[in-house]
């Protein structure tokens, strides 16, 4: 099977001009030229098509100083709640206006199908709009204060204040969306921010920087430095003027970041990896469950933190569901992101392709059966055919480790208790999905699943008002919703003696 590369003649003229431009770092409202660059690779062809700056410790320092000035002395700190709402709404409108540019950049950079990229662009604008509703509603509490001093009168209340300069570090899997999940609540709370996008997919963050300026967000409030995790990322985590690190990425990197951030006692939010189970009970609507289980793992080629990568099926319908999901996988069209017929794009890079293929090969060598029929295509691009495997053990790496690719392990269970035990037997605790038409079963199982999110009879779509995040080694803290905003605020207690 061969796959055509992206057809660059399909790109709009704005996108073409954007990728041909040299990109620096967005610091204090200006573009600073990058002193070193990194090639931007098209995952569908393994060919470079643009370049981004390789940010250094000095670039990060300049960005953090700008954010610190904007927070403490500049216009950023003086933005009223209503002004922040207006700016967020303006930015949302600009994202929607530039949806074609942003979707094309995202598809080229990450490899995702253009349709999925467009969904993410409008989703990101939706998160901006949701967070725009918060600034004027941020408030503390006013408890009654009665001290045991005769004749005294006290008044006490709490204020919710922005934490200060935020360092946001995000991954490549849904790059614009991940950036906005940090940027929108940070701005809503009144913080200033330095964003370090992933080196494998930074273009939409750079395009967003242009929109930040166009929206009229004051200089220094949002700063964007591209580059490697071990250079720019680490410098951001170590910087003493950064008050909070909001990180989304792998569990291994999250642990390193947490250790480093402890040295300056920064606040930390960690949205990390997952190995999320899908549970299909025999009393489910099976055709819907089959499509849902397939979408849960194959969307974005499995490169979704909440991907349903372990499928547990009640034994009486095991074959029907496993075969159904495998047929669905075989029907998905692999292709370059810009090809309108593509349903499954390439993986992000060569390392990820080797890693994912390695898991499938090792599982087969130790006895797993591959139900899908397609081999990975012969392509320079980082394509991997979706794989559905049975005859695997719960202790296998295929079932225990995050693969972050289109690979599904399917295992049987006999009863509800066993399903819950298997689902919880993981070091991760990000998400789970549950398929059953029995209301009482749903309510019995749901509270016992150890994870941050449970989807019932649906895939785990994010929604701006609903928090996202994990337990155990999937991290702590939440993005989105009111809790997502809370992570950028701290409480000041005020006590006043009136008499
Ligand atoms: P990664 O951890 O390799 O990189 C993420 C970001 O961290 C990148 O910007 C990278 O440059 C930076 N980084 C790397 N090392 C660093 C260091 N030592 N110090 C500071 N920054 C550093 O993750 P990835 O491969 O880009 O993304 C995939 C991972 O992200 C998966 O594990 C996935 O589950 C996770 N993820 C989680 C969520 C969630 O909400 N829980 C959402 C999306 C992705």
Coordinates of C-alpha atoms and ligand atoms in Angstrom, one line a residue:
X1 CA 0.0 0.0 0.0
X2 CA 1.4 3.4 -0.9
X3 CA 0.4 6.8 0.4
X4 CA 0.6 10.1 -1.4
X5 CA 2.4 13.0 0.3
X6 CA 0.6 16.2 1.2
X7 CA -0.2 18.3 -1.8
X8 CA 1.1 21.7 -0.9
X9 CA -0.7 23.3 -3.8
X10 CA -3.9 22.8 -1.8
X11 CA -2.7 25.3 0.8
X12 CA -4.1 28.8 1.1
X13 CA -1.8 31.6 0.2
X14 CA -1.7 32.8 3.9
X15 CA -0.6 29.3 5.0
X16 CA 2.1 29.2 2.3
X17 CA 3.4 32.6 3.3
X18 CA 3.4 31.6 7.0
X19 CA 5.5 28.4 6.5
X20 CA 8.0 30.3 4.3
X21 CA 8.5 33.0 6.9
X22 CA 11.4 32.7 9.5
X23 CA 9.9 32.4 13.0
X24 CA 11.4 33.9 16.1
X25 CA 10.1 34.1 19.6
X26 CA 7.2 36.3 20.7
X27 CA 8.5 38.2 23.7
X28 CA 7.1 41.5 25.2
X29 CA 4.8 42.0 22.2
X30 CA 7.7 41.8 19.7
X31 CA 9.2 39.1 17.4
X32 CA 12.8 38.4 18.6
X33 CA 14.9 36.7 15.9
X34 CA 15.9 33.1 16.9
X35 CA 19.7 32.6 17.3
X36 CA 19.3 28.9 16.4
X37 CA 16.6 27.0 14.5
X38 CA 14.9 23.6 14.4
X39 CA 13.5 22.1 11.2
X40 CA 9.8 21.5 11.1
X41 CA 9.1 18.1 9.6
X42 CA 5.9 17.0 7.7
X43 CA 5.1 13.7 9.3
X44 CA 3.4 12.5 6.1
X45 CA 6.6 12.7 4.1
X46 CA 9.4 13.0 6.7
X47 CA 10.5 16.2 4.7
X48 CA 11.2 19.6 6.3
X49 CA 8.9 22.4 5.3
X50 CA 9.5 25.2 7.7
X51 CA 11.7 26.2 10.7
X52 CA 11.2 27.4 14.2
X53 CA 13.5 29.0 16.8
X54 CA 15.4 26.8 19.2
X55 CA 14.9 28.9 22.3
X56 CA 17.7 29.1 24.9
X57 CA 17.8 29.9 28.6
X58 CA 18.4 33.6 27.6
X59 CA 15.2 33.6 25.5
X60 CA 13.2 32.1 28.3
X61 CA 14.7 34.7 30.7
X62 CA 13.7 37.6 28.5
X63 CA 10.2 36.1 28.1
X64 CA 9.8 35.6 31.9
X65 CA 11.2 39.1 32.7
X66 CA 8.6 40.5 30.2
X67 CA 5.8 38.5 31.8
X68 CA 6.9 39.6 35.3
X69 CA 7.0 43.3 34.3
X70 CA 3.6 43.0 32.6
X71 CA 2.2 41.4 35.8
X72 CA 3.7 43.7 38.3
X73 CA 4.3 47.1 36.6
X74 CA 2.8 46.9 33.1
X75 CA -0.6 47.2 31.5
X76 CA -1.2 43.4 32.1
X77 CA -1.7 43.8 35.8
X78 CA -4.1 46.7 35.3
X79 CA -6.5 44.9 33.0
X80 CA -9.9 45.0 34.5
X81 CA -12.0 41.9 34.6
X82 CA -14.3 43.3 31.8
X83 CA -11.2 44.2 29.7
X84 CA -9.9 40.6 30.1
X85 CA -13.3 39.3 29.0
X86 CA -13.3 41.5 25.9
X87 CA -9.8 40.5 25.0
X88 CA -10.6 36.8 25.3
X89 CA -13.7 37.2 23.2
X90 CA -11.7 39.1 20.6
X91 CA -9.0 36.4 20.5
X92 CA -11.7 33.7 20.1
X93 CA -13.2 35.7 17.1
X94 CA -9.7 36.0 15.5
X95 CA -9.1 32.2 15.9
X96 CA -12.4 31.6 14.1
X97 CA -11.6 34.1 11.4
X98 CA -8.2 32.4 10.8
X99 CA -9.6 28.8 11.1
X100 CA -8.4 27.9 7.6
X101 CA -4.8 29.0 8.3
X102 CA -4.7 27.4 11.8
X103 CA -6.3 24.1 10.6
X104 CA -3.8 23.8 7.6
X105 CA -0.8 24.5 9.8
X106 CA -2.0 22.0 12.5
X107 CA -2.6 19.3 9.9
X108 CA 0.8 19.9 8.2
X109 CA 2.7 20.1 11.5
X110 CA 1.1 17.3 13.4
X111 CA -0.2 15.1 10.6
X112 CA -3.8 15.1 11.7
X113 CA -6.6 15.0 9.0
X114 CA -7.7 18.6 8.1
X115 CA -11.3 18.0 9.3
X116 CA -10.1 17.0 12.8
X117 CA -7.8 20.0 12.8
X118 CA -10.8 22.3 12.0
X119 CA -12.8 20.7 14.9
X120 CA -9.9 21.5 17.2
X121 CA -9.5 25.1 16.0
X122 CA -13.2 25.8 16.7
X123 CA -12.9 23.8 20.0
X124 CA -10.0 26.1 21.0
X125 CA -12.1 29.2 20.2
X126 CA -14.9 27.7 22.3
X127 CA -12.6 27.3 25.3
X128 CA -11.6 31.0 24.9
X129 CA -15.3 32.0 24.9
X130 CA -16.0 29.9 28.0
X131 CA -13.1 31.3 29.9
X132 CA -14.1 34.8 28.8
X133 CA -17.2 34.3 31.0
X134 CA -15.1 34.1 34.2
X135 CA -13.1 37.3 34.9
X136 CA -15.9 39.4 36.3
X137 CA -17.3 36.4 38.3
X138 CA -14.1 35.6 40.2
X139 CA -14.8 36.3 43.9
X140 CA -14.0 35.1 47.4
X141 CA -16.1 34.4 50.4
X142 CA -17.4 36.5 53.3
X143 CA -17.9 34.3 56.3
X144 CA -19.2 35.8 59.6
X145 CA -16.2 36.4 61.9
X146 CA -16.9 36.5 65.7
X147 CA -13.8 36.7 67.8
X148 CA -14.0 35.9 71.6
X149 CA -13.0 39.5 72.6
X150 CA -15.9 41.3 74.3
X151 CA -17.1 44.4 72.4
X152 CA -14.9 43.6 69.4
X153 CA -16.1 43.7 65.8
X154 CA -14.3 41.9 63.1
X155 CA -14.9 41.6 59.4
X156 CA -13.2 39.0 57.3
X157 CA -13.3 38.0 53.7
X158 CA -11.2 36.2 51.0
X159 CA -9.9 37.5 47.7
X160 CA -9.0 35.4 44.7
X161 CA -5.9 36.7 43.1
X162 CA -3.9 35.7 40.1
X163 CA -0.9 33.5 40.9
X164 CA 1.5 35.7 38.8
X165 CA 3.7 34.5 36.0
X166 CA 2.7 31.1 34.5
X167 CA 5.0 28.8 32.6
X168 CA 2.9 26.6 30.3
X169 CA 4.5 23.6 28.6
X170 CA 2.4 21.6 26.1
X171 CA 2.7 18.5 23.9
X172 CA 2.3 18.0 20.1
X173 CA -0.7 15.8 19.9
X174 CA -3.4 18.5 19.7
X175 CA -1.1 21.6 19.9
X176 CA -3.4 24.6 19.5
X177 CA -6.0 23.1 21.8
X178 CA -3.4 22.3 24.5
X179 CA -2.0 25.8 24.3
X180 CA -5.4 27.4 24.7
X181 CA -6.3 25.1 27.6
X182 CA -3.5 26.9 29.5
X183 CA -3.6 30.4 27.9
X184 CA -7.3 31.1 28.3
X185 CA -7.7 30.4 32.0
X186 CA -4.4 32.1 32.8
X187 CA -5.6 35.3 31.0
X188 CA -9.1 35.0 32.6
X189 CA -7.5 34.8 36.0
X190 CA -5.3 37.9 35.3
X191 CA -2.0 36.1 35.1
X192 CA 0.8 36.7 32.5
X193 CA 2.2 33.7 30.7
X194 CA 5.2 32.2 28.9
X195 CA 4.2 29.4 26.6
X196 CA 6.6 26.7 25.5
X197 CA 5.0 24.6 22.7
X198 CA 6.3 21.2 21.7
X199 CA 9.3 21.2 19.4
X200 CA 7.4 18.8 17.1
X201 CA 4.4 21.0 16.5
X202 CA 4.8 24.7 17.3
X203 CA 3.3 26.5 14.2
X204 CA -0.2 27.1 15.5
X205 CA 1.2 28.5 18.8
X206 CA 3.2 31.0 16.7
X207 CA 0.2 31.9 14.6
X208 CA -1.7 32.4 17.9
X209 CA 1.0 34.9 19.0
X210 CA 0.1 37.0 15.9
X211 CA -3.5 36.9 17.0
X212 CA -2.7 37.9 20.6
X213 CA -1.0 41.0 19.3
X214 CA -3.9 41.8 16.9
X215 CA -6.4 41.3 19.6
X216 CA -4.7 44.1 21.6
X217 CA -3.5 42.0 24.5
X218 CA -0.8 44.2 26.1
X219 CA 2.9 43.5 25.5
X220 CA 4.4 41.0 27.9
X221 CA 1.1 39.4 28.9
X222 CA 1.5 36.4 26.5
X223 CA 5.0 35.4 25.5
X224 CA 5.8 32.3 23.3
X225 CA 9.2 30.7 23.1
X226 CA 9.7 27.6 20.9
X227 CA 12.4 25.1 21.4
X228 CA 13.5 21.8 23.0
X229 CA 12.2 20.6 26.4
X230 CA 15.7 20.1 27.8
X231 CA 16.7 23.7 27.0
X232 CA 13.7 26.1 26.8
X233 CA 11.4 23.9 28.8
X234 CA 13.7 23.2 31.6
X235 CA 14.8 26.8 31.9
X236 CA 11.2 27.8 32.2
X237 CA 10.6 25.4 35.0
X238 CA 13.7 26.5 36.9
X239 CA 13.1 30.2 36.5
X240 CA 12.7 31.8 40.0
X241 CA 10.2 34.5 38.7
X242 CA 7.7 31.8 37.4
X243 CA 5.0 31.2 40.1
X244 CA 3.3 28.3 38.5
X245 CA 4.0 25.6 35.9
X246 CA 1.1 24.2 34.0
X247 CA 2.3 21.1 32.1
X248 CA 0.7 18.7 29.7
X249 CA 2.8 15.8 28.4
X250 CA 4.2 12.4 29.3
X251 CA 4.4 11.0 32.8
X252 CA 8.2 10.7 32.7
X253 CA 8.6 14.4 31.8
X254 CA 6.0 15.4 34.3
X255 CA 7.9 13.7 37.1
X256 CA 11.1 15.6 36.1
X257 CA 9.3 18.9 36.0
X258 CA 7.7 18.3 39.3
X259 CA 11.1 17.5 40.9
X260 CA 12.7 20.7 39.4
X261 CA 9.7 22.9 40.3
X262 CA 9.9 21.8 43.9
X263 CA 13.3 23.6 44.3
X264 CA 11.5 27.0 44.0
X265 CA 8.2 25.6 45.4
X266 CA 6.2 26.5 42.4
X267 CA 2.6 25.6 42.0
X268 CA 2.3 22.7 39.5
X269 CA -0.5 21.3 37.4
X270 CA 0.4 18.0 35.7
X271 CA -1.8 16.6 32.9
X272 CA 0.0 13.4 32.1
X273 CA -0.2 10.1 30.2
X274 CA -3.0 7.5 30.3
X275 CA -4.0 4.0 29.5
X276 CA -7.7 4.4 29.6
X277 CA -10.0 1.4 29.6
X278 CA -13.2 1.0 27.6
X279 CA -15.7 -1.4 29.3
X280 CA -18.3 -3.0 27.1
X281 CA -21.0 -5.0 28.9
X282 CA -23.2 -7.5 27.1
X283 CA -26.2 -5.3 27.8
X284 CA -24.8 -2.4 25.8
X285 CA -26.1 -1.2 22.4
X286 CA -23.3 -3.3 20.7
X287 CA -23.1 -1.6 17.3
X288 CA -22.8 1.8 19.0
X289 CA -20.3 0.4 21.5
X290 CA -18.2 -1.0 18.6
X291 CA -18.0 2.3 16.8
X292 CA -17.4 4.1 20.1
X293 CA -14.6 1.8 21.2
X294 CA -13.0 2.2 17.7
X295 CA -13.3 6.0 17.8
X296 CA -11.9 6.1 21.4
X297 CA -8.6 4.6 20.2
X298 CA -8.2 5.6 16.5
X299 CA -9.1 9.3 16.7
X300 CA -5.9 11.3 15.9
X301 CA -4.1 7.9 15.3
X302 CA -4.3 7.1 19.0
X303 CA -2.4 10.2 20.0
X304 CA -5.0 11.4 22.5
X305 CA -4.3 11.4 26.2
X306 CA -7.7 9.9 27.0
X307 CA -7.4 7.3 24.1
X308 CA -9.3 4.1 25.0
X309 CA -6.3 1.8 24.5
X310 CA -7.5 -1.1 26.7
X311 CA -10.9 -2.6 25.7
X312 CA -12.5 -5.0 28.1
X313 CA -15.5 -6.9 26.7
X314 CA -17.9 -9.2 28.5
X315 CA -17.2 -12.7 27.4
X316 CA -20.6 -13.5 25.8
X317 CA -20.1 -10.7 23.2
X318 CA -16.3 -10.7 23.1
X319 CA -15.8 -12.0 19.5
X320 CA -18.6 -9.8 18.1
X321 CA -17.1 -6.7 19.6
X322 CA -13.4 -7.5 19.0
X323 CA -14.1 -8.5 15.3
X324 CA -16.3 -5.4 14.9
X325 CA -13.7 -3.0 16.1
X326 CA -11.0 -4.7 13.9
X327 CA -13.3 -4.4 10.9
X328 CA -13.8 -0.7 11.7
X329 CA -10.0 -0.2 12.0
X330 CA -9.4 -1.9 8.6
X331 CA -12.0 0.4 7.0
X332 CA -10.2 3.6 8.1
X333 CA -8.4 5.4 5.3
X334 CA -4.8 6.2 6.1
X335 CA -3.5 9.3 4.3
X336 CA -1.7 12.6 4.5
X337 CA -3.6 15.2 6.5
X338 CA -4.5 17.6 3.6
X339 CA -6.1 14.8 1.6
X340 CA -9.8 15.2 2.3
X341 CA -10.3 11.4 2.1
X342 CA -7.9 10.7 5.0
X343 CA -9.3 9.5 8.2
X344 CA -6.1 8.5 9.9
X345 CA -2.9 10.5 9.6
X346 CA 0.7 9.6 10.3
X347 CA 2.3 9.5 13.8
X348 CA 4.2 12.6 14.8
X349 CA 7.8 11.4 14.2
X350 CA 10.1 8.4 13.4
X351 CA 10.8 7.7 17.0
X352 CA 7.1 7.3 17.8
X353 CA 6.5 5.1 14.7
X354 CA 9.3 2.7 15.8
X355 CA 8.0 2.7 19.4
X356 CA 4.4 2.0 18.4
X357 CA 5.4 -0.7 15.8
X358 CA 7.7 -2.2 18.4
X359 CA 4.9 -2.7 20.8
X360 CA 2.8 -4.6 18.2
X361 CA 5.7 -6.7 17.0
X362 CA 6.7 -7.7 20.6
X363 CA 3.1 -8.5 21.5
X364 CA 2.8 -10.8 18.5
X365 CA 6.1 -12.5 19.2
X366 CA 4.8 -13.3 22.7
X367 CA 1.6 -14.9 21.5
X368 CA -0.9 -12.0 20.8
X369 CA -3.2 -12.4 17.8
X370 CA -3.6 -9.5 15.4
X371 CA -7.2 -9.2 14.3
X372 CA -6.6 -6.4 11.8
X373 CA -5.5 -7.4 8.4
X374 CA -3.6 -4.4 7.1
X375 CA 0.2 -4.0 7.2
X376 CA 1.8 -0.6 7.9
X377 CA 2.2 1.2 4.5
X378 CA 5.4 1.5 2.7
X379 CA 6.0 5.2 3.1
X380 CA 8.7 7.7 4.0
X381 CA 6.0 9.2 6.3
X382 CA 5.4 8.0 9.8
X383 CA 2.3 5.9 9.1
X384 CA 1.3 2.9 11.2
X385 CA -1.7 0.7 10.3
X386 CA -4.2 0.5 13.2
X387 CA -3.8 -2.7 15.1
X388 CA -6.4 -4.6 17.2
X389 CA -4.8 -7.5 19.3
X390 CA -6.4 -10.3 21.3
X391 CA -4.9 -13.2 23.3
X392 CA -3.0 -10.7 25.5
X393 CA -2.5 -10.8 29.3
X394 CA -3.4 -8.1 31.7
X395 CA 0.3 -7.9 32.8
X396 CA 1.6 -7.4 29.2
X397 CA 3.3 -4.1 28.3
X398 CA 0.6 -3.7 25.6
X399 CA -2.0 -3.5 28.4
X400 CA 0.0 -1.6 31.0
X401 CA 2.1 0.9 29.1
X402 CA 1.0 4.1 27.3
X403 CA 1.7 3.5 23.6
X404 CA 0.2 6.7 22.1
X405 CA -0.6 5.1 18.8
X406 CA -3.5 3.3 17.0
X407 CA -3.0 0.1 18.9
X408 CA -5.8 -1.6 20.9
X409 CA -5.6 -4.5 23.3
X410 CA -8.9 -6.4 23.7
X411 CA -9.4 -8.6 26.8
X412 CA -12.5 -10.5 28.0
X413 CA -14.2 -10.3 31.5
X414 CA -16.9 -12.4 33.0
X415 CA -18.7 -10.1 35.5
X416 CA -18.9 -6.6 36.7
X417 CA -16.5 -7.1 39.6
X418 CA -13.8 -8.4 37.3
X419 CA -14.4 -5.6 34.8
X420 CA -13.8 -3.0 37.6
X421 CA -10.7 -4.8 38.9
X422 CA -9.2 -5.0 35.4
X423 CA -10.0 -1.4 34.6
X424 CA -8.4 -0.2 37.8
X425 CA -5.3 -2.4 37.4
X426 CA -3.1 0.4 36.0
X427 CA -0.6 3.0 37.2
X428 CA -2.6 5.6 35.3
X429 CA -6.0 7.1 36.1
X430 CA -6.9 9.6 33.4
X431 CA -10.2 8.4 31.9
X432 CA -12.5 5.4 31.3
X433 CA -15.6 4.8 29.1
X434 CA -18.4 2.5 30.0
X435 CA -21.0 1.0 27.6
X436 CA -24.2 -0.4 29.1
X437 CA -27.9 0.2 28.7
X438 CA -28.5 -0.7 32.4
X439 CA -28.8 2.5 34.4
X440 CA -28.2 0.7 37.7
X441 CA -25.0 -1.0 36.3
X442 CA -23.7 2.4 35.1
X443 CA -24.2 3.9 38.6
X444 CA -22.7 0.9 40.3
X445 CA -19.5 0.9 38.2
X446 CA -18.9 4.6 37.6
X447 CA -18.0 5.6 41.2
X448 CA -15.6 2.7 41.5
X449 CA -13.4 3.6 38.5
X450 CA -10.2 5.3 39.7
X451 CA -9.8 8.0 37.1
X452 CA -10.5 11.7 36.4
X453 CA -13.3 11.2 33.9
X454 CA -15.8 8.6 33.0
X455 CA -17.8 8.7 29.7
X456 CA -21.0 6.6 29.5
X457 CA -22.2 5.4 26.1
X458 CA -20.0 8.0 24.4
X459 CA -16.4 8.8 23.6
X460 CA -14.6 11.1 26.0
X461 CA -15.0 14.4 24.1
X462 CA -13.8 17.5 26.1
X463 CA -16.2 20.3 26.8
X464 CA -15.1 23.7 28.1
X465 CA -17.2 23.7 31.2
X466 CA -16.2 20.2 32.3
X467 CA -12.8 19.7 34.0
X468 CA -10.2 17.4 32.4
X469 CA -7.4 15.7 34.3
X470 CA -6.2 12.6 36.1
X471 CA -5.4 10.8 39.2
X472 CA -2.5 8.5 40.2
X473 CA 0.3 8.7 37.6
X474 CA -1.9 10.6 35.1
X475 CA -1.1 13.7 37.2
X476 CA -2.9 16.3 39.4
X477 CA -4.8 19.5 38.9
X478 CA -7.4 20.1 36.2
X479 CA -7.7 21.9 32.9
X480 CA -11.0 23.4 31.8
X481 CA -14.1 24.2 33.8
X482 CA -14.1 26.3 37.0
X483 CA -11.4 24.0 38.5
X484 CA -9.2 24.8 35.4
X485 CA -9.5 28.5 36.3
X486 CA -8.9 27.9 40.0
X487 CA -5.5 26.5 39.2
X488 CA -4.4 30.1 38.2
X489 CA -5.8 31.8 41.4
X490 CA -4.8 31.8 45.0
X491 CA -6.6 32.9 48.1
X492 CA -5.7 36.0 50.2
X493 CA -7.5 36.2 53.5
X494 CA -8.4 39.6 54.9
X495 CA -9.2 40.3 58.5
X496 CA -10.3 43.8 59.6
X497 CA -11.0 44.9 63.2
X498 CA -13.8 47.5 63.1
X499 CA -13.9 48.1 66.9
Ligands
LIG1 P1 6.6 15.1 26.4 O1 6.5 15.0 27.9 O2 7.8 14.5 25.7 O3 6.7 16.7 26.0 C1 5.7 17.6 26.4 C2 6.4 19.0 26.5 O4 7.3 19.0 27.5 C3 7.1 19.4 25.2 O5 6.8 20.8 25.0 C4 8.5 19.2 25.5 O6 9.4 20.0 24.8 C5 8.6 19.5 27.0 N1 9.7 18.9 27.8 C6 10.3 17.7 27.5 N2 11.2 17.5 28.5 C7 11.2 18.6 29.3 C8 11.9 18.9 30.5 N3 12.9 18.2 31.0 N4 11.6 20.1 31.1 C9 10.6 20.9 30.6 N5 9.9 20.6 29.5 C10 10.2 19.5 28.9 O7 5.2 14.7 25.8 P2 4.8 14.5 24.3 O8 5.5 13.3 23.8 O9 5.0 15.8 23.6 O10 3.2 14.3 24.4 C11 2.6 13.1 24.6 C12 2.2 12.9 26.0 O11 1.4 13.9 26.5 C13 1.5 11.6 26.3 O12 2.0 11.0 27.4 C14 0.1 12.1 26.5 O13 -0.7 11.2 27.2 C15 0.3 13.4 27.2 N6 -0.9 14.2 27.1 C16 -1.7 14.3 28.3 C17 -2.9 15.1 28.2 C18 -3.7 15.2 29.5 O14 -4.6 16.1 29.5 N7 -3.5 14.5 30.5 C19 -3.2 15.7 27.0 C20 -2.4 15.6 25.9 C21 -1.3 14.8 26.0

